[in-house]
């Protein structure tokens, strides 16, 4: 039995769409109200993660705890969140990224011909990597993790302070910090950056596609085309496989239709032909 968890309306809808294609699935309902972000939803029908693999959208309202229980007991989990990239296709249709036993995909895999064709159709010549801007930027753009990521993944560690310390020991360039509340357009901040440094923010994807090198943690979807050694800030990585990487990223996010018709579930469980 595959178990799903309702937490709030938007995530409930995504869960429902995916479970349309899971024949042995059971969604645990929630109370009529939405539980606080750091509180655990009361799922009256839920007993144990050992009853079967768990599908969780987001890490709030108790789903993060469910995932940790799965990790502790060796139970498969599927994690869903907002899409990595919003192309025209993913803007027109509701879509989510979904990963098995991880929070982001971070190790590239070879795609089938059908998956490559799907990615090319999605891109439709509207999204392709710009040439690398080698050594043209002025500052280091640092994008710290959100308070939710910091609390759940980093145990409230001061990632920003530790990162700035490493950077200042290895470069004389000014450091510009960009948070989710920054009002300056992202494109403007990225365009003048020597490099972007982040934990696992999807800002890294935007930078890579715009020709700005990235330093990030190994858990990030950008890991295959980035450097994880922040001490090497003056010698960024300029990989040549960004097109293949982009296709791979797009192959790991799905529209509601793909979630409902079984495409996503087959992909997640390696049943693609």
PDB file of C-alpha atoms in Angstrom:
ATOM      1  CA  UNK A   1       0.000   0.000   0.000  1.00  0.00           C
ATOM      2  CA  UNK A   2       1.263   3.452  -0.947  1.00  0.00           C
ATOM      3  CA  UNK A   3       0.301   6.170   1.543  1.00  0.00           C
ATOM      4  CA  UNK A   4      -0.472   9.819   0.800  1.00  0.00           C
ATOM      5  CA  UNK A   5      -1.113  12.719   3.159  1.00  0.00           C
ATOM      6  CA  UNK A   6      -3.437  15.690   2.832  1.00  0.00           C
ATOM      7  CA  UNK A   7      -2.085  18.884   4.452  1.00  0.00           C
ATOM      8  CA  UNK A   8      -3.547  21.936   2.699  1.00  0.00           C
ATOM      9  CA  UNK A   9      -5.667  22.549  -0.439  1.00  0.00           C
ATOM     10  CA  UNK A  10      -2.884  23.065  -3.009  1.00  0.00           C
ATOM     11  CA  UNK A  11      -0.853  20.073  -1.847  1.00  0.00           C
ATOM     12  CA  UNK A  12      -4.045  18.017  -1.454  1.00  0.00           C
ATOM     13  CA  UNK A  13      -4.843  18.544  -5.128  1.00  0.00           C
ATOM     14  CA  UNK A  14      -1.367  17.481  -6.214  1.00  0.00           C
ATOM     15  CA  UNK A  15      -1.609  14.384  -4.009  1.00  0.00           C
ATOM     16  CA  UNK A  16      -5.012  13.507  -5.444  1.00  0.00           C
ATOM     17  CA  UNK A  17      -3.764  13.846  -9.029  1.00  0.00           C
ATOM     18  CA  UNK A  18      -0.821  11.514  -8.452  1.00  0.00           C
ATOM     19  CA  UNK A  19      -2.883   8.927  -6.577  1.00  0.00           C
ATOM     20  CA  UNK A  20      -5.218   8.574  -9.545  1.00  0.00           C
ATOM     21  CA  UNK A  21      -2.435   6.475 -11.090  1.00  0.00           C
ATOM     22  CA  UNK A  22      -1.509   4.469  -7.968  1.00  0.00           C
ATOM     23  CA  UNK A  23      -3.767   1.377  -7.818  1.00  0.00           C
ATOM     24  CA  UNK A  24      -2.840   0.393  -4.245  1.00  0.00           C
ATOM     25  CA  UNK A  25      -2.834   3.924  -2.867  1.00  0.00           C
ATOM     26  CA  UNK A  26      -4.500   5.283   0.268  1.00  0.00           C
ATOM     27  CA  UNK A  27      -4.650   9.003   1.043  1.00  0.00           C
ATOM     28  CA  UNK A  28      -4.892   9.909   4.709  1.00  0.00           C
ATOM     29  CA  UNK A  29      -7.382  12.749   5.071  1.00  0.00           C
ATOM     30  CA  UNK A  30      -6.986  15.767   7.327  1.00  0.00           C
ATOM     31  CA  UNK A  31      -9.311  17.835   9.525  1.00  0.00           C
ATOM     32  CA  UNK A  32     -11.343  20.582   7.838  1.00  0.00           C
ATOM     33  CA  UNK A  33      -8.864  23.188   9.091  1.00  0.00           C
ATOM     34  CA  UNK A  34      -5.246  23.598   7.953  1.00  0.00           C
ATOM     35  CA  UNK A  35      -2.713  22.824  10.690  1.00  0.00           C
ATOM     36  CA  UNK A  36       0.048  25.317  11.516  1.00  0.00           C
ATOM     37  CA  UNK A  37       3.223  24.998   9.458  1.00  0.00           C
ATOM     38  CA  UNK A  38       5.334  23.400  12.190  1.00  0.00           C
ATOM     39  CA  UNK A  39       2.503  21.362  13.712  1.00  0.00           C
ATOM     40  CA  UNK A  40       1.695  17.800  12.731  1.00  0.00           C
ATOM     41  CA  UNK A  41      -1.556  17.231  10.865  1.00  0.00           C
ATOM     42  CA  UNK A  42      -3.903  14.793  12.572  1.00  0.00           C
ATOM     43  CA  UNK A  43      -4.293  11.944  10.084  1.00  0.00           C
ATOM     44  CA  UNK A  44      -6.792   9.696  11.828  1.00  0.00           C
ATOM     45  CA  UNK A  45      -6.310   6.743   9.447  1.00  0.00           C
ATOM     46  CA  UNK A  46      -2.503   6.823   9.582  1.00  0.00           C
ATOM     47  CA  UNK A  47      -0.819   4.205  11.756  1.00  0.00           C
ATOM     48  CA  UNK A  48       2.783   3.719  10.659  1.00  0.00           C
ATOM     49  CA  UNK A  49       5.145   4.356   7.748  1.00  0.00           C
ATOM     50  CA  UNK A  50       5.797   0.631   7.843  1.00  0.00           C
ATOM     51  CA  UNK A  51       2.385   0.110   6.265  1.00  0.00           C
ATOM     52  CA  UNK A  52       3.911   1.144   2.951  1.00  0.00           C
ATOM     53  CA  UNK A  53       5.800   3.807   0.950  1.00  0.00           C
ATOM     54  CA  UNK A  54       4.815   7.399   1.702  1.00  0.00           C
ATOM     55  CA  UNK A  55       4.098  10.258  -0.719  1.00  0.00           C
ATOM     56  CA  UNK A  56       4.593  13.717   0.789  1.00  0.00           C
ATOM     57  CA  UNK A  57       4.223  17.101  -0.867  1.00  0.00           C
ATOM     58  CA  UNK A  58       6.299  19.633   1.059  1.00  0.00           C
ATOM     59  CA  UNK A  59       7.991  19.281   4.456  1.00  0.00           C
ATOM     60  CA  UNK A  60       5.523  21.263   6.562  1.00  0.00           C
ATOM     61  CA  UNK A  61       2.501  20.260   8.666  1.00  0.00           C
ATOM     62  CA  UNK A  62       4.000  16.917   9.615  1.00  0.00           C
ATOM     63  CA  UNK A  63       5.105  15.549   6.251  1.00  0.00           C
ATOM     64  CA  UNK A  64       8.744  16.286   7.065  1.00  0.00           C
ATOM     65  CA  UNK A  65       8.417  14.081  10.138  1.00  0.00           C
ATOM     66  CA  UNK A  66       6.855  11.328   8.042  1.00  0.00           C
ATOM     67  CA  UNK A  67       9.831  11.445   5.665  1.00  0.00           C
ATOM     68  CA  UNK A  68      12.311  11.225   8.530  1.00  0.00           C
ATOM     69  CA  UNK A  69      10.452   8.220   9.893  1.00  0.00           C
ATOM     70  CA  UNK A  70      10.724   6.627   6.447  1.00  0.00           C
ATOM     71  CA  UNK A  71      14.460   7.311   6.339  1.00  0.00           C
ATOM     72  CA  UNK A  72      14.968   5.900   9.828  1.00  0.00           C
ATOM     73  CA  UNK A  73      13.056   2.701   9.053  1.00  0.00           C
ATOM     74  CA  UNK A  74      14.245   2.155   5.480  1.00  0.00           C
ATOM     75  CA  UNK A  75      10.836   2.815   3.911  1.00  0.00           C
ATOM     76  CA  UNK A  76      10.619   4.370   0.431  1.00  0.00           C
ATOM     77  CA  UNK A  77       9.284   7.908   0.255  1.00  0.00           C
ATOM     78  CA  UNK A  78       8.305  10.170  -2.615  1.00  0.00           C
ATOM     79  CA  UNK A  79       8.766  13.906  -2.206  1.00  0.00           C
ATOM     80  CA  UNK A  80       6.888  16.499  -4.230  1.00  0.00           C
ATOM     81  CA  UNK A  81       7.380  20.259  -4.413  1.00  0.00           C
ATOM     82  CA  UNK A  82       7.178  23.187  -6.825  1.00  0.00           C
ATOM     83  CA  UNK A  83       8.698  22.580 -10.250  1.00  0.00           C
ATOM     84  CA  UNK A  84      12.382  23.269 -10.832  1.00  0.00           C
ATOM     85  CA  UNK A  85      11.746  25.237 -14.043  1.00  0.00           C
ATOM     86  CA  UNK A  86       8.639  26.947 -15.364  1.00  0.00           C
ATOM     87  CA  UNK A  87       8.632  26.699 -19.156  1.00  0.00           C
ATOM     88  CA  UNK A  88       5.530  27.682 -21.148  1.00  0.00           C
ATOM     89  CA  UNK A  89       4.220  24.128 -20.720  1.00  0.00           C
ATOM     90  CA  UNK A  90       4.595  24.169 -16.946  1.00  0.00           C
ATOM     91  CA  UNK A  91       3.140  27.693 -16.730  1.00  0.00           C
ATOM     92  CA  UNK A  92      -0.015  26.690 -18.586  1.00  0.00           C
ATOM     93  CA  UNK A  93      -0.549  23.516 -16.574  1.00  0.00           C
ATOM     94  CA  UNK A  94      -0.135  22.862 -12.871  1.00  0.00           C
ATOM     95  CA  UNK A  95       3.065  20.927 -12.304  1.00  0.00           C
ATOM     96  CA  UNK A  96       5.332  19.582  -9.587  1.00  0.00           C
ATOM     97  CA  UNK A  97       8.742  18.021  -9.247  1.00  0.00           C
ATOM     98  CA  UNK A  98       8.674  14.598  -7.601  1.00  0.00           C
ATOM     99  CA  UNK A  99      11.658  12.589  -6.376  1.00  0.00           C
ATOM    100  CA  UNK A 100      11.992   9.104  -4.928  1.00  0.00           C
ATOM    101  CA  UNK A 101      13.981   8.829  -1.671  1.00  0.00           C
ATOM    102  CA  UNK A 102      15.416  12.314  -2.045  1.00  0.00           C
ATOM    103  CA  UNK A 103      14.314  15.962  -1.947  1.00  0.00           C
ATOM    104  CA  UNK A 104      15.892  16.966  -5.251  1.00  0.00           C
ATOM    105  CA  UNK A 105      17.404  14.847  -7.987  1.00  0.00           C
ATOM    106  CA  UNK A 106      21.159  15.446  -7.894  1.00  0.00           C
ATOM    107  CA  UNK A 107      22.752  12.710  -9.983  1.00  0.00           C
ATOM    108  CA  UNK A 108      22.210  12.786 -13.724  1.00  0.00           C
ATOM    109  CA  UNK A 109      20.905   9.680 -15.423  1.00  0.00           C
ATOM    110  CA  UNK A 110      20.803   8.829 -19.107  1.00  0.00           C
ATOM    111  CA  UNK A 111      17.440   9.599 -20.682  1.00  0.00           C
ATOM    112  CA  UNK A 112      15.486   7.479 -23.130  1.00  0.00           C
ATOM    113  CA  UNK A 113      14.782   8.800 -26.627  1.00  0.00           C
ATOM    114  CA  UNK A 114      11.190   9.447 -25.583  1.00  0.00           C
ATOM    115  CA  UNK A 115      12.286  11.450 -22.538  1.00  0.00           C
ATOM    116  CA  UNK A 116      14.645  13.563 -24.642  1.00  0.00           C
ATOM    117  CA  UNK A 117      11.870  14.187 -27.171  1.00  0.00           C
ATOM    118  CA  UNK A 118       9.523  15.204 -24.355  1.00  0.00           C
ATOM    119  CA  UNK A 119      12.093  17.651 -22.976  1.00  0.00           C
ATOM    120  CA  UNK A 120      12.740  19.189 -26.386  1.00  0.00           C
ATOM    121  CA  UNK A 121       9.017  19.616 -26.942  1.00  0.00           C
ATOM    122  CA  UNK A 122       8.651  21.300 -23.558  1.00  0.00           C
ATOM    123  CA  UNK A 123      11.523  23.684 -24.272  1.00  0.00           C
ATOM    124  CA  UNK A 124      10.113  24.508 -27.723  1.00  0.00           C
ATOM    125  CA  UNK A 125      13.218  26.613 -28.470  1.00  0.00           C
ATOM    126  CA  UNK A 126      12.172  29.024 -25.701  1.00  0.00           C
ATOM    127  CA  UNK A 127      14.653  27.899 -23.077  1.00  0.00           C
ATOM    128  CA  UNK A 128      18.296  27.151 -23.791  1.00  0.00           C
ATOM    129  CA  UNK A 129      21.487  27.916 -21.854  1.00  0.00           C
ATOM    130  CA  UNK A 130      23.151  31.245 -22.657  1.00  0.00           C
ATOM    131  CA  UNK A 131      26.927  31.303 -23.287  1.00  0.00           C
ATOM    132  CA  UNK A 132      29.031  31.261 -20.124  1.00  0.00           C
ATOM    133  CA  UNK A 133      29.989  34.710 -18.803  1.00  0.00           C
ATOM    134  CA  UNK A 134      33.525  33.818 -17.844  1.00  0.00           C
ATOM    135  CA  UNK A 135      35.146  36.222 -15.373  1.00  0.00           C
ATOM    136  CA  UNK A 136      32.930  39.183 -16.282  1.00  0.00           C
ATOM    137  CA  UNK A 137      31.040  39.560 -12.983  1.00  0.00           C
ATOM    138  CA  UNK A 138      31.881  41.951 -10.162  1.00  0.00           C
ATOM    139  CA  UNK A 139      30.495  40.403  -6.961  1.00  0.00           C
ATOM    140  CA  UNK A 140      29.529  37.075  -5.424  1.00  0.00           C
ATOM    141  CA  UNK A 141      25.762  36.661  -5.222  1.00  0.00           C
ATOM    142  CA  UNK A 142      24.912  34.599  -2.154  1.00  0.00           C
ATOM    143  CA  UNK A 143      21.387  33.207  -1.825  1.00  0.00           C
ATOM    144  CA  UNK A 144      20.897  31.701   1.665  1.00  0.00           C
ATOM    145  CA  UNK A 145      18.316  28.986   2.307  1.00  0.00           C
ATOM    146  CA  UNK A 146      14.840  29.853   3.565  1.00  0.00           C
ATOM    147  CA  UNK A 147      13.990  29.556   7.243  1.00  0.00           C
ATOM    148  CA  UNK A 148      12.123  26.328   6.472  1.00  0.00           C
ATOM    149  CA  UNK A 149      15.103  24.742   4.726  1.00  0.00           C
ATOM    150  CA  UNK A 150      17.441  25.996   7.464  1.00  0.00           C
ATOM    151  CA  UNK A 151      15.307  24.499  10.219  1.00  0.00           C
ATOM    152  CA  UNK A 152      14.568  21.167   8.571  1.00  0.00           C
ATOM    153  CA  UNK A 153      17.768  20.349   6.682  1.00  0.00           C
ATOM    154  CA  UNK A 154      20.422  22.339   8.538  1.00  0.00           C
ATOM    155  CA  UNK A 155      19.181  22.167  12.149  1.00  0.00           C
ATOM    156  CA  UNK A 156      19.134  25.982  12.273  1.00  0.00           C
ATOM    157  CA  UNK A 157      22.853  26.191  11.461  1.00  0.00           C
ATOM    158  CA  UNK A 158      23.970  29.675  10.370  1.00  0.00           C
ATOM    159  CA  UNK A 159      24.696  28.698   6.769  1.00  0.00           C
ATOM    160  CA  UNK A 160      25.107  32.314   5.656  1.00  0.00           C
ATOM    161  CA  UNK A 161      27.732  33.187   8.279  1.00  0.00           C
ATOM    162  CA  UNK A 162      29.730  30.041   7.588  1.00  0.00           C
ATOM    163  CA  UNK A 163      29.536  30.570   3.834  1.00  0.00           C
ATOM    164  CA  UNK A 164      30.594  34.223   4.010  1.00  0.00           C
ATOM    165  CA  UNK A 165      33.580  33.237   6.155  1.00  0.00           C
ATOM    166  CA  UNK A 166      34.806  30.753   3.555  1.00  0.00           C
ATOM    167  CA  UNK A 167      34.251  33.185   0.704  1.00  0.00           C
ATOM    168  CA  UNK A 168      36.037  36.083   2.402  1.00  0.00           C
ATOM    169  CA  UNK A 169      39.022  33.826   3.016  1.00  0.00           C
ATOM    170  CA  UNK A 170      39.252  33.054  -0.694  1.00  0.00           C
ATOM    171  CA  UNK A 171      38.238  36.181  -2.620  1.00  0.00           C
ATOM    172  CA  UNK A 172      38.458  39.955  -2.447  1.00  0.00           C
ATOM    173  CA  UNK A 173      35.242  40.396  -4.412  1.00  0.00           C
ATOM    174  CA  UNK A 174      32.315  42.010  -2.616  1.00  0.00           C
ATOM    175  CA  UNK A 175      29.548  39.704  -1.415  1.00  0.00           C
ATOM    176  CA  UNK A 176      25.932  40.538  -2.191  1.00  0.00           C
ATOM    177  CA  UNK A 177      23.262  38.669  -0.241  1.00  0.00           C
ATOM    178  CA  UNK A 178      19.923  38.025  -1.879  1.00  0.00           C
ATOM    179  CA  UNK A 179      16.985  36.653   0.152  1.00  0.00           C
ATOM    180  CA  UNK A 180      13.463  35.748  -0.855  1.00  0.00           C
ATOM    181  CA  UNK A 181      12.415  39.262   0.223  1.00  0.00           C
ATOM    182  CA  UNK A 182      14.899  41.069  -2.047  1.00  0.00           C
ATOM    183  CA  UNK A 183      13.060  43.471  -4.347  1.00  0.00           C
ATOM    184  CA  UNK A 184      15.746  43.790  -7.035  1.00  0.00           C
ATOM    185  CA  UNK A 185      14.838  41.720 -10.123  1.00  0.00           C
ATOM    186  CA  UNK A 186      16.646  38.380 -10.080  1.00  0.00           C
ATOM    187  CA  UNK A 187      17.937  38.804 -13.629  1.00  0.00           C
ATOM    188  CA  UNK A 188      19.621  42.078 -12.672  1.00  0.00           C
ATOM    189  CA  UNK A 189      21.367  40.567  -9.646  1.00  0.00           C
ATOM    190  CA  UNK A 190      22.546  37.554 -11.624  1.00  0.00           C
ATOM    191  CA  UNK A 191      23.715  39.482 -14.681  1.00  0.00           C
ATOM    192  CA  UNK A 192      26.480  41.291 -12.765  1.00  0.00           C
ATOM    193  CA  UNK A 193      27.584  38.340 -10.610  1.00  0.00           C
ATOM    194  CA  UNK A 194      30.901  36.543 -10.882  1.00  0.00           C
ATOM    195  CA  UNK A 195      29.143  33.490  -9.455  1.00  0.00           C
ATOM    196  CA  UNK A 196      26.058  32.468  -7.496  1.00  0.00           C
ATOM    197  CA  UNK A 197      26.481  30.640  -4.185  1.00  0.00           C
ATOM    198  CA  UNK A 198      23.552  28.800  -2.621  1.00  0.00           C
ATOM    199  CA  UNK A 199      22.561  25.737  -0.623  1.00  0.00           C
ATOM    200  CA  UNK A 200      19.880  24.200  -2.833  1.00  0.00           C
ATOM    201  CA  UNK A 201      17.863  27.153  -4.126  1.00  0.00           C
ATOM    202  CA  UNK A 202      16.433  26.925  -7.638  1.00  0.00           C
ATOM    203  CA  UNK A 203      17.977  30.374  -8.185  1.00  0.00           C
ATOM    204  CA  UNK A 204      21.000  28.280  -9.169  1.00  0.00           C
ATOM    205  CA  UNK A 205      19.071  26.919 -12.152  1.00  0.00           C
ATOM    206  CA  UNK A 206      18.292  30.441 -13.307  1.00  0.00           C
ATOM    207  CA  UNK A 207      21.954  31.410 -12.995  1.00  0.00           C
ATOM    208  CA  UNK A 208      23.218  28.372 -14.912  1.00  0.00           C
ATOM    209  CA  UNK A 209      20.778  28.964 -17.751  1.00  0.00           C
ATOM    210  CA  UNK A 210      21.914  32.592 -17.909  1.00  0.00           C
ATOM    211  CA  UNK A 211      25.591  31.719 -18.160  1.00  0.00           C
ATOM    212  CA  UNK A 212      26.622  32.462 -14.564  1.00  0.00           C
ATOM    213  CA  UNK A 213      28.530  29.679 -12.749  1.00  0.00           C
ATOM    214  CA  UNK A 214      27.188  28.233  -9.507  1.00  0.00           C
ATOM    215  CA  UNK A 215      28.531  26.917  -6.222  1.00  0.00           C
ATOM    216  CA  UNK A 216      26.014  24.822  -4.287  1.00  0.00           C
ATOM    217  CA  UNK A 217      25.625  21.924  -1.903  1.00  0.00           C
ATOM    218  CA  UNK A 218      25.780  18.401  -3.292  1.00  0.00           C
ATOM    219  CA  UNK A 219      22.084  17.869  -2.501  1.00  0.00           C
ATOM    220  CA  UNK A 220      21.027  20.407  -5.138  1.00  0.00           C
ATOM    221  CA  UNK A 221      19.549  19.607  -8.540  1.00  0.00           C
ATOM    222  CA  UNK A 222      22.263  21.940  -9.873  1.00  0.00           C
ATOM    223  CA  UNK A 223      25.027  19.757  -8.439  1.00  0.00           C
ATOM    224  CA  UNK A 224      25.973  18.045 -11.750  1.00  0.00           C
ATOM    225  CA  UNK A 225      26.824  21.388 -13.392  1.00  0.00           C
ATOM    226  CA  UNK A 226      28.165  23.278 -10.361  1.00  0.00           C
ATOM    227  CA  UNK A 227      31.015  23.229  -7.858  1.00  0.00           C
ATOM    228  CA  UNK A 228      30.473  22.285  -4.213  1.00  0.00           C
ATOM    229  CA  UNK A 229      33.825  23.611  -2.951  1.00  0.00           C
ATOM    230  CA  UNK A 230      33.182  27.223  -1.985  1.00  0.00           C
ATOM    231  CA  UNK A 231      36.910  27.768  -1.419  1.00  0.00           C
ATOM    232  CA  UNK A 232      37.343  27.595  -5.204  1.00  0.00           C
ATOM    233  CA  UNK A 233      35.184  30.679  -5.723  1.00  0.00           C
ATOM    234  CA  UNK A 234      37.800  32.277  -8.005  1.00  0.00           C
ATOM    235  CA  UNK A 235      37.918  29.259 -10.314  1.00  0.00           C
ATOM    236  CA  UNK A 236      34.294  28.420 -11.156  1.00  0.00           C
ATOM    237  CA  UNK A 237      33.170  25.333 -13.048  1.00  0.00           C
ATOM    238  CA  UNK A 238      31.982  25.919 -16.627  1.00  0.00           C
ATOM    239  CA  UNK A 239      30.595  22.539 -17.762  1.00  0.00           C
ATOM    240  CA  UNK A 240      29.730  21.837 -21.367  1.00  0.00           C
ATOM    241  CA  UNK A 241      26.772  19.522 -20.735  1.00  0.00           C
ATOM    242  CA  UNK A 242      24.134  22.060 -19.707  1.00  0.00           C
ATOM    243  CA  UNK A 243      21.717  21.057 -22.486  1.00  0.00           C
ATOM    244  CA  UNK A 244      21.774  17.432 -21.349  1.00  0.00           C
ATOM    245  CA  UNK A 245      21.417  18.591 -17.743  1.00  0.00           C
ATOM    246  CA  UNK A 246      18.439  20.792 -18.625  1.00  0.00           C
ATOM    247  CA  UNK A 247      16.698  17.895 -20.369  1.00  0.00           C
ATOM    248  CA  UNK A 248      17.328  15.724 -17.313  1.00  0.00           C
ATOM    249  CA  UNK A 249      15.906  18.373 -14.947  1.00  0.00           C
ATOM    250  CA  UNK A 250      12.776  18.700 -17.072  1.00  0.00           C
ATOM    251  CA  UNK A 251      12.365  14.921 -17.086  1.00  0.00           C
ATOM    252  CA  UNK A 252      11.904  15.010 -13.312  1.00  0.00           C
ATOM    253  CA  UNK A 253       8.942  17.379 -13.110  1.00  0.00           C
ATOM    254  CA  UNK A 254       5.434  16.562 -14.225  1.00  0.00           C
ATOM    255  CA  UNK A 255       2.156  18.190 -15.214  1.00  0.00           C
ATOM    256  CA  UNK A 256      -1.085  17.236 -13.478  1.00  0.00           C
ATOM    257  CA  UNK A 257      -2.045  15.249 -16.566  1.00  0.00           C
ATOM    258  CA  UNK A 258       1.207  13.262 -16.382  1.00  0.00           C
ATOM    259  CA  UNK A 259       0.660  12.705 -12.688  1.00  0.00           C
ATOM    260  CA  UNK A 260      -2.879  11.426 -13.285  1.00  0.00           C
ATOM    261  CA  UNK A 261      -2.252   9.199 -16.316  1.00  0.00           C
ATOM    262  CA  UNK A 262       0.575   7.176 -14.792  1.00  0.00           C
ATOM    263  CA  UNK A 263       3.523   8.729 -16.640  1.00  0.00           C
ATOM    264  CA  UNK A 264       5.026  10.277 -13.504  1.00  0.00           C
ATOM    265  CA  UNK A 265       4.561   7.161 -11.372  1.00  0.00           C
ATOM    266  CA  UNK A 266       6.172   4.970 -14.034  1.00  0.00           C
ATOM    267  CA  UNK A 267       9.123   7.360 -14.327  1.00  0.00           C
ATOM    268  CA  UNK A 268       9.594   7.463 -10.562  1.00  0.00           C
ATOM    269  CA  UNK A 269       9.656   3.695 -10.364  1.00  0.00           C
ATOM    270  CA  UNK A 270      11.892   3.099 -13.412  1.00  0.00           C
ATOM    271  CA  UNK A 271       9.152   1.593 -15.564  1.00  0.00           C
ATOM    272  CA  UNK A 272       9.828   3.807 -18.566  1.00  0.00           C
ATOM    273  CA  UNK A 273      10.450   2.138 -21.926  1.00  0.00           C
TER     274      UNK A 273
END
